[in-house]
Structures are given as C-alpha cells and as structure tokens.
Short mmCIF file of C-alpha atoms and ligand atoms in Angstrom, two decimals:
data_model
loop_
_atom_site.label_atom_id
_atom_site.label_comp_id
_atom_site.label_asym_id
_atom_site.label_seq_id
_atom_site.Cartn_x
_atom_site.Cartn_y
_atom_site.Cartn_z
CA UNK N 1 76.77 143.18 101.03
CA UNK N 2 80.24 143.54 101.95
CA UNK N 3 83.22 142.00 99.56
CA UNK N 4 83.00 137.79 100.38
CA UNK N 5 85.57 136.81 102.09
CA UNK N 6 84.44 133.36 102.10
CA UNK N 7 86.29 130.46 100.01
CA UNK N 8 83.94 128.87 97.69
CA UNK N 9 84.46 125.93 95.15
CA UNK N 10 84.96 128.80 92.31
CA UNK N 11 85.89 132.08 93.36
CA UNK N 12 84.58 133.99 90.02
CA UNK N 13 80.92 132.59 91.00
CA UNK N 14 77.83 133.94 92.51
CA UNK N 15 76.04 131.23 94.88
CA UNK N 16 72.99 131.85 95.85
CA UNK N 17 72.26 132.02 99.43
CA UNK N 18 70.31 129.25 100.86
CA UNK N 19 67.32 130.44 103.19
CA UNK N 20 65.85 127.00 104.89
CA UNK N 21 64.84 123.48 103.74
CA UNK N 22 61.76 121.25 104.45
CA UNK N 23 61.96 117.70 102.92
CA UNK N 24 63.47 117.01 99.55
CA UNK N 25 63.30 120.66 98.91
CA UNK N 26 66.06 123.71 99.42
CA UNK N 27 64.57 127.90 99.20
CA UNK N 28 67.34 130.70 98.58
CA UNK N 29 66.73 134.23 99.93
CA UNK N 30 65.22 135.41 96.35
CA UNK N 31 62.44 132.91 97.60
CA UNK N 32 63.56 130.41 94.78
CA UNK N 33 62.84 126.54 95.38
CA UNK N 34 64.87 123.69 94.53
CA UNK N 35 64.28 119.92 94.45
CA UNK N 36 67.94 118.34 96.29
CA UNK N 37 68.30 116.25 93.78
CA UNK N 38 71.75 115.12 95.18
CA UNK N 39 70.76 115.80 98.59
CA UNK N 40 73.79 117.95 98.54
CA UNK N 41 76.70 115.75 98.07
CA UNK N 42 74.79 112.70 98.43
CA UNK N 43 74.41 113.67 102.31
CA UNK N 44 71.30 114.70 103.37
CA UNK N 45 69.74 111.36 102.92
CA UNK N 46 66.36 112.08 105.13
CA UNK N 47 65.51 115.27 104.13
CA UNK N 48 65.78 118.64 105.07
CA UNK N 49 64.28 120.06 108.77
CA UNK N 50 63.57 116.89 110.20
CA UNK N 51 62.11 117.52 113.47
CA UNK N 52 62.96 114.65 115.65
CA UNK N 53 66.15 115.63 114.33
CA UNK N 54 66.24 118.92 115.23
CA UNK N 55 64.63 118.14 118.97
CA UNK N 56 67.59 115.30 119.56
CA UNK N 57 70.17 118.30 118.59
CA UNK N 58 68.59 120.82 121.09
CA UNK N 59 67.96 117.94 123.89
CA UNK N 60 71.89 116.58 123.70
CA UNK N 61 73.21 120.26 123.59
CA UNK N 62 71.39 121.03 126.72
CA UNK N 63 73.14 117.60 128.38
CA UNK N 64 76.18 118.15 127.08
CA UNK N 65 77.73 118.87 123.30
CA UNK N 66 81.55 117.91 124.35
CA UNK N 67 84.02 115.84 126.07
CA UNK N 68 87.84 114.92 124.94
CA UNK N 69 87.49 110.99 123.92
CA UNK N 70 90.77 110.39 126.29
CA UNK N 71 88.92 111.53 129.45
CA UNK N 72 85.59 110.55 128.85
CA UNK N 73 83.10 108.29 127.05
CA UNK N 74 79.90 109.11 126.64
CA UNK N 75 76.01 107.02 125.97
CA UNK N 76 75.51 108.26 122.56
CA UNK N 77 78.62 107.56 121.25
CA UNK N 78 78.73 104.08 123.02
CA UNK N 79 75.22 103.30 121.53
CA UNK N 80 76.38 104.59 118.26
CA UNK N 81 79.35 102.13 118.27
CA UNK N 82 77.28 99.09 119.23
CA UNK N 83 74.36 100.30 116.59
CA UNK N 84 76.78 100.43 113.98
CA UNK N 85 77.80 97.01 114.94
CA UNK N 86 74.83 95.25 115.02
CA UNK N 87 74.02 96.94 111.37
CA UNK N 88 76.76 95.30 109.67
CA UNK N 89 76.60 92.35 109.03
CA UNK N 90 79.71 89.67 108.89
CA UNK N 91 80.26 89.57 112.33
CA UNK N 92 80.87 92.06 115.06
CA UNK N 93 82.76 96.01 114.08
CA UNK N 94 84.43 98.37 116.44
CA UNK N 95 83.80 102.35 115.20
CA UNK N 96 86.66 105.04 115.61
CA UNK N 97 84.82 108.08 115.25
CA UNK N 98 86.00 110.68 112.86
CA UNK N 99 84.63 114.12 110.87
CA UNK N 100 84.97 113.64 107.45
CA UNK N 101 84.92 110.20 104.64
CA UNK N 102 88.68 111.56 103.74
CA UNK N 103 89.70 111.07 107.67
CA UNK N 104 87.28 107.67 107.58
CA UNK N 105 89.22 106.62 105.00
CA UNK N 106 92.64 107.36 105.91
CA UNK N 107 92.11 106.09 108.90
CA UNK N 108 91.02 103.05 107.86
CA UNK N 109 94.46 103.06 106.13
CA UNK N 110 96.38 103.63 109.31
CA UNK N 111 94.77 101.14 111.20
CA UNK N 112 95.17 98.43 108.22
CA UNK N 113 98.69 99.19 108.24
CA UNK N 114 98.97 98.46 112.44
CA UNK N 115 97.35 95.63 112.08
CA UNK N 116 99.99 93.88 110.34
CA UNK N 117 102.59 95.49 112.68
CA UNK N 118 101.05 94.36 115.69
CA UNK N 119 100.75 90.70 113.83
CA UNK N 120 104.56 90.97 113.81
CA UNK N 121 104.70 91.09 109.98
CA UNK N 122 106.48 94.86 108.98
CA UNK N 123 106.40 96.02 105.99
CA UNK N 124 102.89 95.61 104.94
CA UNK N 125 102.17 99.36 104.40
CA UNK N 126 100.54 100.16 100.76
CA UNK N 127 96.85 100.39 100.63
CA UNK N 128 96.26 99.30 96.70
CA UNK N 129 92.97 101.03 95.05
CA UNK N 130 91.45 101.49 91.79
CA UNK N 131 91.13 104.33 88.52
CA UNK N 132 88.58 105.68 88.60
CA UNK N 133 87.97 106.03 92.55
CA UNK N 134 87.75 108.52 95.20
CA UNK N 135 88.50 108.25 98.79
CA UNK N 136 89.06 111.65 99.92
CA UNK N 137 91.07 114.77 99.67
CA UNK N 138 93.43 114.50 102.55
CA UNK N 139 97.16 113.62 101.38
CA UNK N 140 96.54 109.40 102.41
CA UNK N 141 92.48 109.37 101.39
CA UNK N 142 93.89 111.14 97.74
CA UNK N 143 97.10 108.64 97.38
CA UNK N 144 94.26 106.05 97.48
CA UNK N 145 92.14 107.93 95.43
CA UNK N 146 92.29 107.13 91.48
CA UNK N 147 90.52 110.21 90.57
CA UNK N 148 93.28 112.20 87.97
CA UNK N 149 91.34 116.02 88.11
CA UNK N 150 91.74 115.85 91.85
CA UNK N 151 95.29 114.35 92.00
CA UNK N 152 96.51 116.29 89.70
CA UNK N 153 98.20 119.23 91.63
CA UNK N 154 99.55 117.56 94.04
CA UNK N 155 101.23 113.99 92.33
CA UNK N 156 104.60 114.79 93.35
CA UNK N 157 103.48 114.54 97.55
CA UNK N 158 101.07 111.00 96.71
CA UNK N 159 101.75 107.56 96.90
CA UNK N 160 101.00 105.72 94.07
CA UNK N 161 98.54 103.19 95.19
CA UNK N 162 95.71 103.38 92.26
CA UNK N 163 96.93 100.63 90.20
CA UNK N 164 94.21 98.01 88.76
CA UNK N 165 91.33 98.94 86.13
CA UNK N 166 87.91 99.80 87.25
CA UNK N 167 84.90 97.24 87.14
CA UNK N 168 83.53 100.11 84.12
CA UNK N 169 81.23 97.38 82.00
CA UNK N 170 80.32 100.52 79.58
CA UNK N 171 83.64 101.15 79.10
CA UNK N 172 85.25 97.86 79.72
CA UNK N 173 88.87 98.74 79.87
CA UNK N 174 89.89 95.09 78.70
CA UNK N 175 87.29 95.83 75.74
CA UNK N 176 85.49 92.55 77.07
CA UNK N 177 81.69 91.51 77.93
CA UNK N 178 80.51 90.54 81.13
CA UNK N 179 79.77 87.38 81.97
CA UNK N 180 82.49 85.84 79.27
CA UNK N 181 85.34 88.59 80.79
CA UNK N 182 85.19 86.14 83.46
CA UNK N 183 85.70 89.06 85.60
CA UNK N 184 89.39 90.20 84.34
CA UNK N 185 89.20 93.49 86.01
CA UNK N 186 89.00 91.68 89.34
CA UNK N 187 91.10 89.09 88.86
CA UNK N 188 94.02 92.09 87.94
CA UNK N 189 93.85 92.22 91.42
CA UNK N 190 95.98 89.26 91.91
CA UNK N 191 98.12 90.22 89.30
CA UNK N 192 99.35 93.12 91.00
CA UNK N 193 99.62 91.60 94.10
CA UNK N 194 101.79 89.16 92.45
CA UNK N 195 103.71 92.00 90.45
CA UNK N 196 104.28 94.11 93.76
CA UNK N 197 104.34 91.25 96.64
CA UNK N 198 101.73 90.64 98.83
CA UNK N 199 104.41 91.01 101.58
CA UNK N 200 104.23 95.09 101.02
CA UNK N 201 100.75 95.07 100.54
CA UNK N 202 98.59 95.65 103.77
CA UNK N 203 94.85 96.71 102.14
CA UNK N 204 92.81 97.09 99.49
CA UNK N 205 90.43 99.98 99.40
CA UNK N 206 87.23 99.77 96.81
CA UNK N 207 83.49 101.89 96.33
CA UNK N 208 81.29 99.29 96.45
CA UNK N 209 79.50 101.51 93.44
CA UNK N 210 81.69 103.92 92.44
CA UNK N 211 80.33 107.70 93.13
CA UNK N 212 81.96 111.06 92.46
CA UNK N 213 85.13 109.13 90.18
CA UNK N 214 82.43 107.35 88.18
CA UNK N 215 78.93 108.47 87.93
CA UNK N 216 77.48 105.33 89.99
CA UNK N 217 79.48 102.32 88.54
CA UNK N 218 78.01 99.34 89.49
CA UNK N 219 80.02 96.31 89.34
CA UNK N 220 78.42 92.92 87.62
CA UNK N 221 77.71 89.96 89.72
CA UNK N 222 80.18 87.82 91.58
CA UNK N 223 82.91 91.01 91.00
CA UNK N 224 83.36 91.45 94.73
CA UNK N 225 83.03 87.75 95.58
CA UNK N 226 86.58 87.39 93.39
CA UNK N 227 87.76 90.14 95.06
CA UNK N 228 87.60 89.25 98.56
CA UNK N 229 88.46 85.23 97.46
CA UNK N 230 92.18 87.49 96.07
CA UNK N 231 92.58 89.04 98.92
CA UNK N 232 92.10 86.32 101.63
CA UNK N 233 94.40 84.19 99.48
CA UNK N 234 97.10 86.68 99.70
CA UNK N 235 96.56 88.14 103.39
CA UNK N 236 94.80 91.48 102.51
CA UNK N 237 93.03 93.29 103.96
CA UNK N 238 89.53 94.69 102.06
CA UNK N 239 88.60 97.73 102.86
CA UNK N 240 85.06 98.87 101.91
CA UNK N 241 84.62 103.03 101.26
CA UNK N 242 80.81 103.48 101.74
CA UNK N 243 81.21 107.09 102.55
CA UNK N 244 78.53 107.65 99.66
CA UNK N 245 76.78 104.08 98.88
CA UNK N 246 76.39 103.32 103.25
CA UNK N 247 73.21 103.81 105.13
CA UNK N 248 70.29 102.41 102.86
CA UNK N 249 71.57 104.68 99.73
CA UNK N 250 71.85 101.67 97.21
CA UNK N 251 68.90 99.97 99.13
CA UNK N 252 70.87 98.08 101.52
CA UNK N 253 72.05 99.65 104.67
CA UNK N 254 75.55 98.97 103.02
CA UNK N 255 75.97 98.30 99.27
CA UNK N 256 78.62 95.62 99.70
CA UNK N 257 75.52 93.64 100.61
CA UNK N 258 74.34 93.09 97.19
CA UNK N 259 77.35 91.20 96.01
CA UNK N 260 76.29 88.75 99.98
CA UNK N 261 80.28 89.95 100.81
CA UNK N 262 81.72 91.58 104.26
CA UNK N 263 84.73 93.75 104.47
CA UNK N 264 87.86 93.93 106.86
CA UNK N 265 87.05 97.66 107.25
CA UNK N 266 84.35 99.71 106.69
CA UNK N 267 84.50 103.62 106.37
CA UNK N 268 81.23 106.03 106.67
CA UNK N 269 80.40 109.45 106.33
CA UNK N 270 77.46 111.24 104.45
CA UNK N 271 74.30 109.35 105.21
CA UNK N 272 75.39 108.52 108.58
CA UNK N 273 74.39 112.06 109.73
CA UNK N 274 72.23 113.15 106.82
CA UNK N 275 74.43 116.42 107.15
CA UNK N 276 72.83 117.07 110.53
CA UNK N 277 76.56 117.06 111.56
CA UNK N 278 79.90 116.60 110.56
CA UNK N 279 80.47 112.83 111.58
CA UNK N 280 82.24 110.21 109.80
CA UNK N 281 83.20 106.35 110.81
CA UNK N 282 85.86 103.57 110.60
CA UNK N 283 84.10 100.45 111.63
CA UNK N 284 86.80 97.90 112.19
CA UNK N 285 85.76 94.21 112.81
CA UNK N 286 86.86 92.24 115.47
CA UNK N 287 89.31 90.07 113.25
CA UNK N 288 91.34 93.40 112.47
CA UNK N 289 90.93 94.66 115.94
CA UNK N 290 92.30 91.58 117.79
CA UNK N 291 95.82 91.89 117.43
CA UNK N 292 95.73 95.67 118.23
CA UNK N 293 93.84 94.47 121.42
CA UNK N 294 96.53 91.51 122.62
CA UNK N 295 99.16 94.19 121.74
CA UNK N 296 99.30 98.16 121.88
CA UNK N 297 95.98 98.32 122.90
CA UNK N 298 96.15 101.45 121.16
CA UNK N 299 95.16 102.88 117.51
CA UNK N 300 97.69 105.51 116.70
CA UNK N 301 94.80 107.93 115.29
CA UNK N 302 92.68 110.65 116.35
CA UNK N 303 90.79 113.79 115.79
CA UNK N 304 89.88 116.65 118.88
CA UNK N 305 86.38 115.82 117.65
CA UNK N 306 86.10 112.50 117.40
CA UNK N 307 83.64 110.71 119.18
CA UNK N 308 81.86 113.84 120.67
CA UNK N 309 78.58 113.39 121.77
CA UNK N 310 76.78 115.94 120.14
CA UNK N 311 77.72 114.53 116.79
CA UNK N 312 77.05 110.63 118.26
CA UNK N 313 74.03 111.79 119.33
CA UNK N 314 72.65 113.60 116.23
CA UNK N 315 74.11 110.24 113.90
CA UNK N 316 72.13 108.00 116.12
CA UNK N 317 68.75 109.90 116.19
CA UNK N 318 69.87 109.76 112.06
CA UNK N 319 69.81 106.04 112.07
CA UNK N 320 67.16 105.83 114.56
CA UNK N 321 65.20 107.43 111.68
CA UNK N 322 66.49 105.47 108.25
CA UNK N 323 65.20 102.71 110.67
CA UNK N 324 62.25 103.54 111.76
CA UNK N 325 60.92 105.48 108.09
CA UNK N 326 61.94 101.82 106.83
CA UNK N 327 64.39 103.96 104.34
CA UNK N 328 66.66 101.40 103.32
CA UNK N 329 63.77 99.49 102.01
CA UNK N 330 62.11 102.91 100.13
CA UNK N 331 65.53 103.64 98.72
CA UNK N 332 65.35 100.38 96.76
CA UNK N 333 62.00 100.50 95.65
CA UNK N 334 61.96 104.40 94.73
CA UNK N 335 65.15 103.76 93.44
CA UNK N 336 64.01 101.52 90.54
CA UNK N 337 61.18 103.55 90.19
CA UNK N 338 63.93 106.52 89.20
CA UNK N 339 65.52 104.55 86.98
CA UNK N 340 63.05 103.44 85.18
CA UNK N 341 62.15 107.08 84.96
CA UNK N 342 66.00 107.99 83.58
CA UNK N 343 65.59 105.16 81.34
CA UNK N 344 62.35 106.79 79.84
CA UNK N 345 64.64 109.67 79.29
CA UNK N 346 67.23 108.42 77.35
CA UNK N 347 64.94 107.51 74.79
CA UNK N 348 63.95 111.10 74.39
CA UNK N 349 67.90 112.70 75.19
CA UNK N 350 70.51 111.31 72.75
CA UNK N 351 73.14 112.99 74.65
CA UNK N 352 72.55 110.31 77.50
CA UNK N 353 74.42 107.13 76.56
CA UNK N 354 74.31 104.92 79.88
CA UNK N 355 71.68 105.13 83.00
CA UNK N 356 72.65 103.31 85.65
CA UNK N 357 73.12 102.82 90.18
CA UNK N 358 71.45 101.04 92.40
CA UNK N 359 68.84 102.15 95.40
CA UNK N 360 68.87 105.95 95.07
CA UNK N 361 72.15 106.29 93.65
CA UNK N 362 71.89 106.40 90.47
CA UNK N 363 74.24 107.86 87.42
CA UNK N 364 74.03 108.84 84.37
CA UNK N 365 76.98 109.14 81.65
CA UNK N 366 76.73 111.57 78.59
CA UNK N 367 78.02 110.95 75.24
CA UNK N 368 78.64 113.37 72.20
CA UNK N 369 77.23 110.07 69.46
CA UNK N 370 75.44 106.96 71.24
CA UNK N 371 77.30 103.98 68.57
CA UNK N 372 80.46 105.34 69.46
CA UNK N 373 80.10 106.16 72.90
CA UNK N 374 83.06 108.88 72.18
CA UNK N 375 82.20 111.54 75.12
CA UNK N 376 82.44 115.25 73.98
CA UNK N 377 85.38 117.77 74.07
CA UNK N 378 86.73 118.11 77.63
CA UNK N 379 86.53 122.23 77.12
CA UNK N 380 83.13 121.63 76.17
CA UNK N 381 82.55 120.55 80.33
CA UNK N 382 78.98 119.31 79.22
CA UNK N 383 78.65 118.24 83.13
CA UNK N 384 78.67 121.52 84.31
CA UNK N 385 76.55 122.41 81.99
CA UNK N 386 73.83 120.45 83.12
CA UNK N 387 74.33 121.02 86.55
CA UNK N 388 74.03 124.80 86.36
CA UNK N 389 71.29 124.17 83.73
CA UNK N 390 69.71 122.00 86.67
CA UNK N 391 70.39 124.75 89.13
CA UNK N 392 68.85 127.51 86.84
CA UNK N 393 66.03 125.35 86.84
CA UNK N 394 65.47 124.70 90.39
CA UNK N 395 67.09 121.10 90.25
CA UNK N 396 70.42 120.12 92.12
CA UNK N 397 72.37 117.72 90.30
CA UNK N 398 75.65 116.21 91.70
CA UNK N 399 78.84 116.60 88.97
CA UNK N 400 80.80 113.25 88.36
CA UNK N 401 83.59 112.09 86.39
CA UNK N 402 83.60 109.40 84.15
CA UNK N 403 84.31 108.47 80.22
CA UNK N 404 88.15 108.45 79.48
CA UNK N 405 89.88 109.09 83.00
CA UNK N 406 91.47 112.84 82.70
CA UNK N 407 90.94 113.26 78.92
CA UNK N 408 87.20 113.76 78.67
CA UNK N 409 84.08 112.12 80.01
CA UNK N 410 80.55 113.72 81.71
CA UNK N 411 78.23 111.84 84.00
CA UNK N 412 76.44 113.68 86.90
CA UNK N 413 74.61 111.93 89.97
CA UNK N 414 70.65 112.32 90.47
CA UNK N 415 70.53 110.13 94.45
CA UNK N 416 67.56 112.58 96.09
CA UNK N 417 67.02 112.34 99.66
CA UNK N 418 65.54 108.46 100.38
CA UNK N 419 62.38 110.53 102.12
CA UNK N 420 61.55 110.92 98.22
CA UNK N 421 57.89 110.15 97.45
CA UNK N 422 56.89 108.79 93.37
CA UNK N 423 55.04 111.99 93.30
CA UNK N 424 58.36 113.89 93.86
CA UNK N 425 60.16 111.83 91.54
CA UNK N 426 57.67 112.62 88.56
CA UNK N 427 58.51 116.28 89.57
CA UNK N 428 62.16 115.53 89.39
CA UNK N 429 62.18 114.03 86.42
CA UNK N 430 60.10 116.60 84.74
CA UNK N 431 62.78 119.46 85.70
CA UNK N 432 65.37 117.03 84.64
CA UNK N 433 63.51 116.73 81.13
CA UNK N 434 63.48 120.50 80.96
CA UNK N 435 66.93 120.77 81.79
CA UNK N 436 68.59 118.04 78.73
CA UNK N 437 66.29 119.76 76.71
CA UNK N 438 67.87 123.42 77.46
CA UNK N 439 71.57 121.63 77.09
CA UNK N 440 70.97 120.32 73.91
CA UNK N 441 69.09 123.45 72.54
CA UNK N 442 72.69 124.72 73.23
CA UNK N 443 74.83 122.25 72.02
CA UNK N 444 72.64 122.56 68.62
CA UNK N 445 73.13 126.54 68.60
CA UNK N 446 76.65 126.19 69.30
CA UNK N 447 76.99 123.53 66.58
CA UNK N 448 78.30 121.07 69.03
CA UNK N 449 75.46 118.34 68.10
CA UNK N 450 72.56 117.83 65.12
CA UNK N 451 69.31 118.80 65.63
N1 LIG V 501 84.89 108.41 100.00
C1 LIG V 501 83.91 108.55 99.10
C2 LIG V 501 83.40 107.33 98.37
C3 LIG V 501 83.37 109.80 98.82
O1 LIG V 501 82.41 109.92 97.90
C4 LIG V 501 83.87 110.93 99.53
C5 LIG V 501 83.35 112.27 99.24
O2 LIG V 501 82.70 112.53 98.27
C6 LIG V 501 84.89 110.73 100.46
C7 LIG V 501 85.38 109.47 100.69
C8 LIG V 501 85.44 111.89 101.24
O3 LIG V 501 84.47 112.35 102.14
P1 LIG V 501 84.54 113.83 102.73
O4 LIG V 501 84.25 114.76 101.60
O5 LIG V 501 83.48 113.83 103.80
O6 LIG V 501 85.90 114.03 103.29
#
C-alpha cells in the first residue's frame, strides 16, 4: 500500500483496517473479530449494520440529503426537534443542530451567554466547570474542559473556567466520606460563585457521570439536587453535557435523571446517531429560549451542516430504534449485570482498585497497591496497556483519565453497544479476564508488581 497519508491519533502506529460490523462485533481485513467493547467512543450505542438503519439512510438520500438551514426546513429535522423535546423531561427544549459534542457544547456556551444579554444583564459571560471534565476539543468546549493532558498545549489561548473539585468519592479531594461530606464538593460551587460574582458568571457546565476525564464518575445522591438549588439561587444557568451519558447509556434516556433534576441546557452527541452520522445537539428549554424569542429572535451560532436532513433523518430512525428495542431499559438491566461481572473481577485482578458507572457506562480505575490506592508511574501508561492488550485480544476498550489529575492515574471505559445480550457480556468479560491477566504477567516480568 502506498505511504499513509492519513492523520491518525499516533502517527508511529499501525491500525488495523476495519472490514464491516454486525452487532456488538467489528472484523478487520486480516478477518480478525472484535467485541466493541466501547462501541467506539461510546457512540455506536445500537450496534453495528443495523438495517432499518441502513434502509432510512438510502430512503432520505434518495428524497433529499441537503438543504442550507436559512432557506429551508425540513420533516426530519422538525420531527427530530419535537422528539427530542418530548424526551426530556422538565418541560419543553428547543434543539440547534450541530456535528460534533465539542460544537454541542460550545454552543451551549454561546447561547448561555445571549441569554443574559438579551435579559439586559451584560457581563454574564464565563461558563464555570469542573477538574476532571471534558467538554470538547474546540478552543470554548476545551476552556470548559478540566481535562490537564488535553489542555495542556494550548493553556496560553483558554479561558480558565475549570475551577471547583470533582464529585471523585474514591478520591475525595476534601479527603471526606459521603454522606457526612455533606456534599462539600458541590456546595464549592457557591463558593466560587461568591469568590468570582455571580454577576460575571452566566453557566455552569457538568457530566452528569463523568466519561473520558474520569473513568465513569458517578456522583452520590442528592449531588446534583445541591447543585441546581446553587445555581438557581445565584441566577445560573446549568448546563448538562450528555454527549456520552444521553440516550439510554446510564439507563435513563438522560443520566441527569437519576439524581430526579432538569437542566437549563442540554448538549448531545454520540448515542444520538449511534455513529450512523455525524450529528450532535443543543437542546435549549423554553425558559432560556424566551428572551432570545421577545428579542433578537436570533442565536448567533451555526454550522453549514447543521440541521441537514440526512443527518436528522438518520438520528431519528436512531431514536426511533433505542425506543422501540426498549434500550434505555436493557442498558440498565445489562448494565448491572456488567458490573456485577467487573466486580467478580476485581476479586481475581489486584491491579483494579474501583469498578464503577451506571447503565452501560461503566469504569474502571487501576491502582499500583489496593490500601493505598497510589496509581502507578505515569511512564508506566498502564491504560494503554490494557487497551492494546484488549485490542490484541479482540476486545475494544475505551482509554480514560483518572487518579491524580496530570500526574498519574489509569482507568479505561468498558460501555458496549446497549444491543448487548448476557451471553455477550460473559464473552466480554472472559476476553477482559484474559486481557488483566496478560497486563499483569507483564507488570510481574517487568518487576513493576508481585506475583
Ligand atoms: N462532551 C463529552 C462529555 C464527551 O465525552 C465528548 C467526547 O468524548 C465531547 C463533549 C466532545 O464530543 P466530540 O468528540 O463529538 O466533539
């Protein structure tokens, strides 16, 4: 084959090339199979070659794939909207289509920001966030995002908006227990309001469970019920990233469900198309749109792509699906079956010291001695490790950080496709067995751990 001129995560790396999928499972050209056991990057939430899927693409394409949002509007992307709308609950939400969670999210930022301009109040313009988060890679989604490996590089051109603690009970950054922390890492929340002024302070962007930053953080109970009590006090806005833990991942159609809380703003991506096509969301509800509507009339964002019905189309026969498979409800009940499953193996794995998520999301953080929790040598990168361990043995795992933010830390995500039978997890788990088992066979003949 000729020289790649393609621009892969790591250029000094051979990928294999895929060949097709069918269900939870992915074939290269050499023939070799692999269980998604990330469903990519937590995307391809129904499977692989779904028909109906496939059939919706082909009968939209032959209607039409295109139109520019300012001169037309089209039925999918209308009955997306109103879908959308009726699936999250806490009242009525308007959807600005986008193509990516970083433009969901940033968007979501821009249009936080106009709403307090078109209220008449200026100067409501940072978006506060946690550590330990990630919103996107675009300049606003990464000022947002408290996620130090991707920052890095490019600190000097982002706003500082990460600034409380994240809700990390393994790690508890105020070295306190849940329930008697009597939730201090939400309550910081008001602190820094307080510390910075609520009167510069237009949003405040969370993960319901925190994915890529964290390794599937879940926050204890009543954590996003203080939360949204701090910000309504102080006239903030909440904004809700469920580019990962939205449609039925966590086993709710959105994951800010299990703490019985709403947000101001909601952005999608991932699930919402299963990675049938690029298509991402900012669902806006009615209480944020309503000034925008009495005054501009106009959100100052937009994409060429946005809102095109191919995409609409494809994300609705998507939902259409999650609905109809009864997904949402699957992902919860497969999902404890999983965990009970990772559980089982961190009985056997010493190197695993925490198994956690929710639905089909779940995490699972390494560490180098399970009384001390300390995580192993950052040049040691145990999480790749696994995942091309994983890979090697026909099992796709999804890297995450975690442990002590930019100093060390491993956790990688296992959140198959929610199409997942028990029969597939048993298989999963079995190649995830086989796969600590060939890490720490390494770690002992490098002298890293004890047999
Ligand atoms: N928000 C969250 C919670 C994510 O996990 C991601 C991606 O992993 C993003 C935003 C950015 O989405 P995208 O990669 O589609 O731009």
């Amino acid at each position: 084959m000729d020289a790649t001129r393609l621009i892969k995560p790591l250029l000094d790396k051979e990928y294999p090339m895929i060949s097709h999928g069918d269900g939870i499972y992915l074939y290269d050209t050499n023939g070799k199979r692999y269980i998604d056991g990330s469903s990519g990057a937590i995307t391809a939430s129904i499977g692989h070659g779904v028909k109906e899927i496939i059939e919706e693409i082909e009968k939209q394409a032959n209607k039409i794939s295109f139109v520019y949002r300012s001169q037309f509007t089209s039925e999918p992307a209308e009955k997306l909207a109103k879908k959308l709308s009726d699936l999250a609950k806490g009242g009525e939400y308007w959807s600005f289509f986008v193509n990516s969670g970083s433009e969901a999210t940033e968007t979501a930022m821009k249009i936080a920001i106009q709403h307090w301009q078109e209220k008449g109040i200026k100067g409501k313009n940072k978006i506060l966030s946690r550590w330990m988060s990630y919103h996107g890679i675009t300049i606003g989604a990464l000022s947002m995002s408290g996620h130090t490996g991707r920052r890095a590089r490019f600190v000097p051109l982002l706003e500082d908006f990460p600034t409380i603690q994240p809700p990390y009970c393994f790690r508890c950054p105020f070295n306190a227990t849940y329930p008697a922390c009597n939730h201090m890492c939400a309550t910081e929340l008001e602190q820094a309001i307080n510390r910075i002024g609520a009167d510069h302070i237009a949003a405040f962007i969370a993960e319901p469970i925190i994915g890529a930053a964290g390794g599937a953080i879940v926050p204890p109970p009543g954590y996003y019920q203080v939360i949204k009590e701090i910000c309504k006090k102080h006239n903030i806005l909440f904004i809700a990233d469920e580019v990962m833990t939205g449609m039925g991942r966590t086993g709710k159609m959105f994951a800010l469900e299990h703490w019985d809380t709403h947000a101001d703003i909601i952005a999608l991506g991932k699930g919402m198309s299963a990675g049938y096509t690029p298509i991402a969301a900012t669902l806006v509800s009615e209480k944020v749109m309503e000034p925008i509507q009495k005054g501009s009339k106009l959100i100052m964002s937009g994409h060429t792509y946005s809102a095109n019905p191919q995409s609409t189309a494809v994300a609705l026969a998507v939902v259409s699906y999650i609905e109809t498979h009864n997904l949402v409800e699957k992902s919860a009940k497969n999902g404890k079956y999983l965990n009970t499953k990772l559980e089982e193996l961190q009985k056997k794995h010493p190197i695993i010291g925490d198994v956690r998520g929710k639905g089909l999301m779940c995490g699972i953080e390494f560490v180098s001695d399970m009384i001390t929790k300390f995580p192993f040598k950052k040049e040691i990168d145990l999480t790749s490790l696994v995942v091309s361990q994983g890979q090697n043995n026909g099992l796709l795992l999804y890297p995450a950080a975690a442990g002590i933010e930019g100093v060390g830390g491993d956790a990688i995500l296992v959140a198959p496709p929610l199409t997942i039978t028990t029969q597939q997890i048993d298989e999963l788990i079995e190649l995830l067995d086989q796969t600590f088992e060939d890490v720490e066979a390494e770690l002992q003949k490098k002298g890293i751990i004890s047999t």
